GROMACS .gro file of C-alpha atoms in nm:
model
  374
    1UNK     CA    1  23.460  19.624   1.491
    2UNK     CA    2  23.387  19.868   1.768
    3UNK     CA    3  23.741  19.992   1.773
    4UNK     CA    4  23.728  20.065   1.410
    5UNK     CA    5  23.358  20.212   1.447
    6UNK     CA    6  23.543  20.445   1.699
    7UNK     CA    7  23.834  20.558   1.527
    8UNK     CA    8  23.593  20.671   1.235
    9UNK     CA    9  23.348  20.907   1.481
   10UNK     CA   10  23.669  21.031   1.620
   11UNK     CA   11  23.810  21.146   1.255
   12UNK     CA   12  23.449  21.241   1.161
   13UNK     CA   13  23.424  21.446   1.440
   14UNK     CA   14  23.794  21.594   1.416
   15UNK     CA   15  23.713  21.698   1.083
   16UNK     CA   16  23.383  21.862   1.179
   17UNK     CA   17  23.525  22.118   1.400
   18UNK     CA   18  23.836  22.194   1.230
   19UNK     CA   19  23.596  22.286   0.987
   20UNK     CA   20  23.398  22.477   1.193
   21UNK     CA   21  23.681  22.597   1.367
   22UNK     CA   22  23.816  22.731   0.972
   23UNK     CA   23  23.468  22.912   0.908
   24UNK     CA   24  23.527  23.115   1.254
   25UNK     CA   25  23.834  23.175   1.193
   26UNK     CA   26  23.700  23.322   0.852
   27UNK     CA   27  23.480  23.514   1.006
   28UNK     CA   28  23.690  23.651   1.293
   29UNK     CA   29  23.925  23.748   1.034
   30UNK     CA   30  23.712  23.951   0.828
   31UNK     CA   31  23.637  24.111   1.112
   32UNK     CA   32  23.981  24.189   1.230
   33UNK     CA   33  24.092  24.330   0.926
   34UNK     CA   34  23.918  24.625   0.918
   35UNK     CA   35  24.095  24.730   1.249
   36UNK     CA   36  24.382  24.993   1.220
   37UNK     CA   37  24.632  24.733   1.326
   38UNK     CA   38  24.590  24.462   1.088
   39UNK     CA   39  24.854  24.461   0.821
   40UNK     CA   40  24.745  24.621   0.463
   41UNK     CA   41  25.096  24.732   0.347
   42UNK     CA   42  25.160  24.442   0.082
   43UNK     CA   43  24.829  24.174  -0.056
   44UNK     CA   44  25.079  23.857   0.059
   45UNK     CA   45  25.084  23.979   0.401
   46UNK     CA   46  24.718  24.058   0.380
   47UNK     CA   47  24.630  23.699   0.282
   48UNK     CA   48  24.902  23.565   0.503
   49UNK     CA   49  24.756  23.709   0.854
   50UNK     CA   50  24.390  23.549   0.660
   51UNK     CA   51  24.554  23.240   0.629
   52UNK     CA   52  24.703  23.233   1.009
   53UNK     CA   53  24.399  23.337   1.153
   54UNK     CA   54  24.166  23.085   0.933
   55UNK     CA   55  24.453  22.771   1.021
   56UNK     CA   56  24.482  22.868   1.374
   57UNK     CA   57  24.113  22.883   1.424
   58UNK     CA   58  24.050  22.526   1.229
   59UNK     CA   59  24.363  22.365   1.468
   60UNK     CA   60  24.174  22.490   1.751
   61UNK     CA   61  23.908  22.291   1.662
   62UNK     CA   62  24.109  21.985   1.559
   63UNK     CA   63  24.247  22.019   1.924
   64UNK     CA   64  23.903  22.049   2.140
   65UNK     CA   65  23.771  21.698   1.879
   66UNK     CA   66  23.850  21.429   2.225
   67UNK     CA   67  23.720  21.713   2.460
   68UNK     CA   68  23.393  21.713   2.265
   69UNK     CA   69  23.383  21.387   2.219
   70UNK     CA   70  23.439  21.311   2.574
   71UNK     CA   71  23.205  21.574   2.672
   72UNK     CA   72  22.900  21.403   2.433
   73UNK     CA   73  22.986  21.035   2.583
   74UNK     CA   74  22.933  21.196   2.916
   75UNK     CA   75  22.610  21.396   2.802
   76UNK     CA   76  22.491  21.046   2.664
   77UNK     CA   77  22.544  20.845   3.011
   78UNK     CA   78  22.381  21.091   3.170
   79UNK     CA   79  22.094  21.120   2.923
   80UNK     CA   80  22.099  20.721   2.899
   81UNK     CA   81  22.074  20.701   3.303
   82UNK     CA   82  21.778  20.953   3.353
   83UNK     CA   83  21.577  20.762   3.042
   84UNK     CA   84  21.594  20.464   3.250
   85UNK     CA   85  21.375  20.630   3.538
   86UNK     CA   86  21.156  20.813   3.288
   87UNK     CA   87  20.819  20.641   3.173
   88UNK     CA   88  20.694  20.677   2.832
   89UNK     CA   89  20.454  21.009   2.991
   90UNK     CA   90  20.720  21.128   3.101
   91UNK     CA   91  20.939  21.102   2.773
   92UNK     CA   92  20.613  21.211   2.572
   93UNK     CA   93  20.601  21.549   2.789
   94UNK     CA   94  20.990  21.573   2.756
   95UNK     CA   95  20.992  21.610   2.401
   96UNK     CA   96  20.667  21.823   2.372
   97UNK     CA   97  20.859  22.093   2.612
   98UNK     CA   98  21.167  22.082   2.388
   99UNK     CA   99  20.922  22.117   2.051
  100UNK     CA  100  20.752  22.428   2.259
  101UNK     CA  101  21.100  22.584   2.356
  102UNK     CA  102  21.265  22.576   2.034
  103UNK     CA  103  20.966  22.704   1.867
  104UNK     CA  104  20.984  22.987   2.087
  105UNK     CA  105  21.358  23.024   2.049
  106UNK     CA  106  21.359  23.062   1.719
  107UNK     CA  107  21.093  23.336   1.652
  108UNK     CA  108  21.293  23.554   1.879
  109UNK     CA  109  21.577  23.441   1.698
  110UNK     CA  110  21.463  23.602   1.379
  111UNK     CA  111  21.530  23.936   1.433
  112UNK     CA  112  21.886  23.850   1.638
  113UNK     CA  113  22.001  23.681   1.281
  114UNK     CA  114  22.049  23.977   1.114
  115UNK     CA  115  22.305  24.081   1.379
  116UNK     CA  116  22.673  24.031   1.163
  117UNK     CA  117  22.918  23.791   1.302
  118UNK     CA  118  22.719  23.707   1.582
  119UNK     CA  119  22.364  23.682   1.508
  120UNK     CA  120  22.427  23.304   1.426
  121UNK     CA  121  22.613  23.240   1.729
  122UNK     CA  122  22.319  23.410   1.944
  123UNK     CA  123  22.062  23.205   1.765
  124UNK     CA  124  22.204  22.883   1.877
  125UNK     CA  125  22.313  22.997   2.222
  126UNK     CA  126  21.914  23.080   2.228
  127UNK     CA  127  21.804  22.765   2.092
  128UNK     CA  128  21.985  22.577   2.372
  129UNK     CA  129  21.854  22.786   2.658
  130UNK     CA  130  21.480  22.838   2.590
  131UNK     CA  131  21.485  22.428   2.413
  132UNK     CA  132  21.586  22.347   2.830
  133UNK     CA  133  21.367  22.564   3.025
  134UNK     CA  134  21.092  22.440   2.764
  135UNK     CA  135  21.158  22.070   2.860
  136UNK     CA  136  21.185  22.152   3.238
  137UNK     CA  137  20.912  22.372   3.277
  138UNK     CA  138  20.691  22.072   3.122
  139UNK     CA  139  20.827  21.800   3.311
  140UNK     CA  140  20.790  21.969   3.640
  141UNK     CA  141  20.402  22.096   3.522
  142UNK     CA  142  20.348  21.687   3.367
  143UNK     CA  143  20.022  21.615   3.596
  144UNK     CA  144  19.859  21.954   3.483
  145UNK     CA  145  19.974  21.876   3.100
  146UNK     CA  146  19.838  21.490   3.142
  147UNK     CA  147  19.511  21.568   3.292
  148UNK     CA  148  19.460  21.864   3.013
  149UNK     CA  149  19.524  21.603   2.759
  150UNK     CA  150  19.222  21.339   2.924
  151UNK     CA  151  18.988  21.643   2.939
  152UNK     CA  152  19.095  21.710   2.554
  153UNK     CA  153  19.049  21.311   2.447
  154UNK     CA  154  18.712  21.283   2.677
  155UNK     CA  155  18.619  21.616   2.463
  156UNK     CA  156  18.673  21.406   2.174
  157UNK     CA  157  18.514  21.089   2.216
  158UNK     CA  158  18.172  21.299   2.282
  159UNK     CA  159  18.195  21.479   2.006
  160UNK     CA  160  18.340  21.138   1.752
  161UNK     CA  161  18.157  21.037   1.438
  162UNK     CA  162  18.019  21.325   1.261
  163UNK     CA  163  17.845  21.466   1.574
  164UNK     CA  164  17.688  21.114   1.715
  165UNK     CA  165  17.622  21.185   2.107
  166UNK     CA  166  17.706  20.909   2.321
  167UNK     CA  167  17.606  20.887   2.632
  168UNK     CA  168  17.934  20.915   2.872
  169UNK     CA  169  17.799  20.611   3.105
  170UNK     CA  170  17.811  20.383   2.727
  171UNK     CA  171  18.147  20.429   2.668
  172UNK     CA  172  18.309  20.259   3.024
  173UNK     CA  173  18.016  20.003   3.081
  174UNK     CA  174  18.208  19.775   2.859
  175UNK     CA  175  18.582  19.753   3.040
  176UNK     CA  176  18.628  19.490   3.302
  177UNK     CA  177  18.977  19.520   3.459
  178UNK     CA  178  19.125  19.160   3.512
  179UNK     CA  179  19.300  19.113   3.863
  180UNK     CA  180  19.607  18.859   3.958
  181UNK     CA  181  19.336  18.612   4.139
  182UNK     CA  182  19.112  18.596   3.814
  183UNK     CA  183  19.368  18.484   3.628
  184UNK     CA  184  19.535  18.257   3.849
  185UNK     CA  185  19.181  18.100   3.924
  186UNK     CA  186  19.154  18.037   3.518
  187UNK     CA  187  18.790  18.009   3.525
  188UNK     CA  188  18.777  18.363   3.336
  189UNK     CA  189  18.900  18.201   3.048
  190UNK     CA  190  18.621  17.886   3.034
  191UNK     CA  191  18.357  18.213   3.078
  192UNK     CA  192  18.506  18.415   2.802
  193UNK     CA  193  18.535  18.123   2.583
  194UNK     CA  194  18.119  18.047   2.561
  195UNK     CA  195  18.092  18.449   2.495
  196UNK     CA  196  17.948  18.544   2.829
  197UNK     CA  197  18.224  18.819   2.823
  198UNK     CA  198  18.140  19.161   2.655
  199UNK     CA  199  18.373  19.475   2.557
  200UNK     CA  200  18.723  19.481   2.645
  201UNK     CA  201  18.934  19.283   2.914
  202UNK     CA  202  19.202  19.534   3.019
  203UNK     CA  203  19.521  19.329   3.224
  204UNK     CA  204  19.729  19.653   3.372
  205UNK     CA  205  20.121  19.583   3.366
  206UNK     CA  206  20.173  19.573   3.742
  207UNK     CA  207  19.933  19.281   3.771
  208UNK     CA  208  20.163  19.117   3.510
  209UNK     CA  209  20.467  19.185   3.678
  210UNK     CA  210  20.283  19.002   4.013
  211UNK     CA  211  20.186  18.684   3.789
  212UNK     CA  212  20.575  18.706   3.700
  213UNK     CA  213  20.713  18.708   4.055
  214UNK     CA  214  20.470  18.428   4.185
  215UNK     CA  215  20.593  18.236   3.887
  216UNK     CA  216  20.958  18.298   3.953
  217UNK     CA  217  20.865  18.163   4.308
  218UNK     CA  218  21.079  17.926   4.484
  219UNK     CA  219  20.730  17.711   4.639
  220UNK     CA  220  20.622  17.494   4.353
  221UNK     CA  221  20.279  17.565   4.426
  222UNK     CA  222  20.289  17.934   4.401
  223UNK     CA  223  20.532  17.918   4.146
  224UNK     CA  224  20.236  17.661   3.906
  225UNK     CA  225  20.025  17.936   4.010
  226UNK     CA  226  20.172  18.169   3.845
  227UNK     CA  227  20.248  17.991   3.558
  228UNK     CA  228  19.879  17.906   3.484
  229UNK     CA  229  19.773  18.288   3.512
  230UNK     CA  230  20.006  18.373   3.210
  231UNK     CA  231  19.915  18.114   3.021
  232UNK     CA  232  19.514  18.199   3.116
  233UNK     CA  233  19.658  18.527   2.974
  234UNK     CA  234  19.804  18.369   2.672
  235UNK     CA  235  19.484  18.174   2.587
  236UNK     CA  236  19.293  18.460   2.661
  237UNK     CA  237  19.432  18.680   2.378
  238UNK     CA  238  19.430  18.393   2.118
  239UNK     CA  239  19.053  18.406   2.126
  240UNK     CA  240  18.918  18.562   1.830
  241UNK     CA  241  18.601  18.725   1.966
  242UNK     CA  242  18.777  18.867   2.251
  243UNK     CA  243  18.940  19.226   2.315
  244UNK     CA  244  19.236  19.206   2.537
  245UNK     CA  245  19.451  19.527   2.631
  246UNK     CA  246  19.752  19.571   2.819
  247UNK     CA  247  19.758  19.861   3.005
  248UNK     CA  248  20.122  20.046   3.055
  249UNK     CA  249  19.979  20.228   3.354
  250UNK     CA  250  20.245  20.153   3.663
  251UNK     CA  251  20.200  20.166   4.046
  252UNK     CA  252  20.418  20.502   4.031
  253UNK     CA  253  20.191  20.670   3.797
  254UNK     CA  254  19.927  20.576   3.964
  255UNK     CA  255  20.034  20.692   4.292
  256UNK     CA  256  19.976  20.378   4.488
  257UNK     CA  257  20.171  20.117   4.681
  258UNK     CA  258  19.993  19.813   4.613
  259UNK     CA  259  19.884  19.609   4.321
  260UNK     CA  260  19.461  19.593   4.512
  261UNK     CA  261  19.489  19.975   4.552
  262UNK     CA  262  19.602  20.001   4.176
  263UNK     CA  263  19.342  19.814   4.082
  264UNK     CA  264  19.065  20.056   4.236
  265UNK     CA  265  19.244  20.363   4.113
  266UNK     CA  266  19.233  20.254   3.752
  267UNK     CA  267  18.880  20.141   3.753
  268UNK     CA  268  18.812  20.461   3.895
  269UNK     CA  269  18.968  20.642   3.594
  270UNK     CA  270  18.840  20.439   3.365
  271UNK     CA  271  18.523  20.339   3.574
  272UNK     CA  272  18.519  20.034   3.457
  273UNK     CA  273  18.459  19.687   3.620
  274UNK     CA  274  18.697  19.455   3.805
  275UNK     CA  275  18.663  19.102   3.754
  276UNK     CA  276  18.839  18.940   4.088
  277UNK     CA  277  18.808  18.599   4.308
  278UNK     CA  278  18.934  18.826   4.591
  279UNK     CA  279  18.685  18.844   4.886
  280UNK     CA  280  18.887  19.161   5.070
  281UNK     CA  281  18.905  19.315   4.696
  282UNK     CA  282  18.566  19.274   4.645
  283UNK     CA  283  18.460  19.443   4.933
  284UNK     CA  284  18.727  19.747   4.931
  285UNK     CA  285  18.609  19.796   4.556
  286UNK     CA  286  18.211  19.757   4.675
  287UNK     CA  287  18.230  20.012   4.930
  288UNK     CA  288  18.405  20.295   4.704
  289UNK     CA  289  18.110  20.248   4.472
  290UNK     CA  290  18.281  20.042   4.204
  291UNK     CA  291  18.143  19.757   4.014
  292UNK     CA  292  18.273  19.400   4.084
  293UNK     CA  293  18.249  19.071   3.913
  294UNK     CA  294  18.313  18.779   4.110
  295UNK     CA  295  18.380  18.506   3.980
  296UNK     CA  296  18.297  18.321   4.291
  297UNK     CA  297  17.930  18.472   4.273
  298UNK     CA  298  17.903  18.364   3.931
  299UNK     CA  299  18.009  18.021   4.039
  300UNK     CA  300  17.729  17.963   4.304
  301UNK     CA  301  17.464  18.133   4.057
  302UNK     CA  302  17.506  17.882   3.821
  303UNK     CA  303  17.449  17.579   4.051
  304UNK     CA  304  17.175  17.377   3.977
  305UNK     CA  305  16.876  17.468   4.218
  306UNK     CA  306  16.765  17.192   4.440
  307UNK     CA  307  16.421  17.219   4.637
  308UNK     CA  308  16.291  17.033   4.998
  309UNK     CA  309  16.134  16.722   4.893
  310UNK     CA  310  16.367  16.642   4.554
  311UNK     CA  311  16.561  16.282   4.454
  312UNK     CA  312  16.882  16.220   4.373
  313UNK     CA  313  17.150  15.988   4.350
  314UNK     CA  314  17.485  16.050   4.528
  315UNK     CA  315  17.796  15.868   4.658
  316UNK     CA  316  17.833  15.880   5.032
  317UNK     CA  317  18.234  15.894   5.028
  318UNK     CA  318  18.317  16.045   5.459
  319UNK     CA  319  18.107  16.053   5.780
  320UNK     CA  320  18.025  16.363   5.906
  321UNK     CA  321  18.089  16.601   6.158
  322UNK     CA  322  17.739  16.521   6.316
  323UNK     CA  323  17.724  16.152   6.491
  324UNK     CA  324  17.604  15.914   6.228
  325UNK     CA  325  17.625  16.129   5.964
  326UNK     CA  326  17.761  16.090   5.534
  327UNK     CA  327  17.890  16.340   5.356
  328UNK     CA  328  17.835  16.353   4.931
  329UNK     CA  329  17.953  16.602   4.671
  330UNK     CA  330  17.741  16.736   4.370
  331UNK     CA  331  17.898  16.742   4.048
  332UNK     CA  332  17.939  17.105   4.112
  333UNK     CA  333  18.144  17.024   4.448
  334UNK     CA  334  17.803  17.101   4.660
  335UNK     CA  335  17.871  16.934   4.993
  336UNK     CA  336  17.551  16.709   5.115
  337UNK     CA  337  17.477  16.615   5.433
  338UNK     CA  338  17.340  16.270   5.430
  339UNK     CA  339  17.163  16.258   5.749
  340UNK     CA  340  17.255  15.876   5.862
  341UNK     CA  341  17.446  15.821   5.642
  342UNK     CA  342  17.749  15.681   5.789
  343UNK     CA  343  17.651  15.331   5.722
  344UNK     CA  344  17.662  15.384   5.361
  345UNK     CA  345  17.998  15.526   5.331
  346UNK     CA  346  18.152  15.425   4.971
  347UNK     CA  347  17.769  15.341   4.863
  348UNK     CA  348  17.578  15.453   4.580
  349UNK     CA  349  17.208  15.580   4.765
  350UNK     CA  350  16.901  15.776   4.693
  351UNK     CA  351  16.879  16.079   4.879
  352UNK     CA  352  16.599  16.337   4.965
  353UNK     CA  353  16.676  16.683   4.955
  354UNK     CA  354  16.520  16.801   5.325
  355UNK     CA  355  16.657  17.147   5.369
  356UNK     CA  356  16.948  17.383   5.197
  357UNK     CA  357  17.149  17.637   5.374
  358UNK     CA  358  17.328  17.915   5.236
  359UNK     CA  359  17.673  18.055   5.369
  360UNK     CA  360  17.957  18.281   5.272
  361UNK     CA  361  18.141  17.993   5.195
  362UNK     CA  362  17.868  17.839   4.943
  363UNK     CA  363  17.573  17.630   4.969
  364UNK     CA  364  17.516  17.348   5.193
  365UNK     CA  365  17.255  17.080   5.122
  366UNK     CA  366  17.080  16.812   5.393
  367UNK     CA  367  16.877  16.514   5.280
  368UNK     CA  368  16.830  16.140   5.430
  369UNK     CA  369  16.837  15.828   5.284
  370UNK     CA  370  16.560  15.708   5.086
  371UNK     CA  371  16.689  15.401   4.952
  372UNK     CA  372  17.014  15.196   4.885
  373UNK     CA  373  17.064  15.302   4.476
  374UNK     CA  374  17.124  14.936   4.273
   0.00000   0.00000   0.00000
């Protein structure tokens, strides 16, 4: 099939330029015959040099088909190899250089076309140059081009719906950029569900790519890990009342190394909010003045508050670090201290609450034994 496919572009193409060749060879011949030397003494010889000139020209052609084609394959790997290093900025800058160069090209080809015999040739030749320099000249000026464009599109947005002022602060309160440990944690998902999450959750592409590698992990563990962040991902854009983006923004573009450093750089473009279980994120993100969302801090909010002098019922289930002491868990996971309560490990008691204590890790509670529970 792809032989076949390639012996037709190769006859296509052989028949192109012989044609093309046949047309020159036209031309050059009309040109040639109004020279002193060309042969007028009988019409056969006349149309006979014509019809050596024209043949010659379109077997020409015929003969340079394979170099062309050769010459295009090459262009193509080449062309094919450099795409795979360009982003879609990149491409999108590209092309607007080549619109902006031909443009160009051909209003100063208009007066070069009424040139005979070669005004055609010089259009082209014209076409090709300034179409290149346009595409280069953007390429290497792509930050400058990029950053006009967000001034243009923040221009916009003020200015959207008949006149409407927003205020600038309005527009950004309402993205919250989703980090690796969010999603791996899952608890995002439970919060999102009940509606506690407003505007748009934005996942950027590198922090895909990291759920991917720790899933393609060889340790089980990280590898489940990273398996339940893509589903939480999954899950999260099946929810109807719930704006998910992906955003194509890479490392590269973004000048940075790492994913945390991404992160910050995006939700300073966009200043929007991160939404993390990442203590050393939190803080990096904290002290450059950006909003955070733990999900950690949302976590130990929403325990139930407990005061000195309250009853309740736990299971004593270890001793303590303390001599004679129990240790009980909350239905939150709450550690409580029972104070003697070693003797009622794997009992059912009634405890009262004597003191709490709260710690970067979480909350710690302290009661004693009031009574054995029934």
């Amino acid at each position: 099939m792809q032989e076949g496919m390639g012996r037709l572009v190769n006859i296509i193409i052989r028949t192109l330029l012989s044609i093309l060749g046949a047309i020159a060879g036209y031309q050059l011949a009309q040109y040639l015959s109004g020279s002193p030397w060309w042969p007028k003494s009988t019409l056969m010889l006349d149309l006979s040099m014509w019809g050596l000139v024209i043949v010659f020209s379109a077997f020409i052609g015929y003969l340079l088909a394979p170099l062309f084609i050769r010459g295009i394959a090459r262009i193509g790997q080449i062309f094919e190899r450099s795409l795979q290093s360009f982003t879609w900025q990149d491409l999108f800058v590209a092309i607007l250089g080549l619109i902006v160069g031909l443009i160009v090209a051909n209003l100063l080809a208009m007066p070069l076309s009424a040139i005979p015999n070669l005004g055609f040739y010089l259009a082209i030749l014209l076409n090709i140059i300034l179409g290149y320099i346009g595409l280069i000249i953007f390429l290497r000026r792509k930050d400058e081009i990029v950053s006009m464009w967000s001034s243009f599109e923040v221009f916009r947005d003020r200015f959207h719906l008949k006149g409407k002022r927003t205020r600038e602060e309005d527009m950004h309160d309402n993205i919250k950029i989703l980090d690796t440990s969010a999603l791996i944690d899952g608890r995002i998902l439970d919060i999102a569900k009940v509606g506690f999450i407003e505007g748009t959750l934005c996942i950027p592409a590198f922090v895909l790519l990291e759920l991917q590698a720790i899933a393609d992990s060889t340790d089980p563990l990280r590898r489940a890990k990273g398996r339940r962040g893509m589903e939480v991902v999954e899950d999260l854009q099946k929810l109807p009342d719930v704006k998910v983006e992906i955003l194509e923004q890479t490392l590269k573009e973004l000048k940075v190394d790492t994913v945390d450093e991404g992160l910050i750089e995006l939700a300073k473009k966009l200043r929007a909010k991160i939404i993390t279980t990442d203590y050393n994120l939190n803080k990096i993100a904290s002290i450059q003045g950006l909003s955070v969302l733990n999900v950690n801090d949302l976590a130990n909010a929403l325990k139930p508050v407990l005061i000195p002098g309250e009853t309740l019922e736990v299971d004593v289930i270890k001793e303590g670090k303390e001599p004679n002491q129990g240790v009980a868990y909350l239905t939150d996971g709450t550690m409580l201290v029972v104070e003697d309560g070693e003797k009622y490990i794997g009992k059912r008691v009634e405890v009262v609450i004597t003191s709490l204590l709260q710690t970067s890790a979480g909350r710690m509670i302290f009661g004693r034994v009031k009574r054995e529970a029934n």
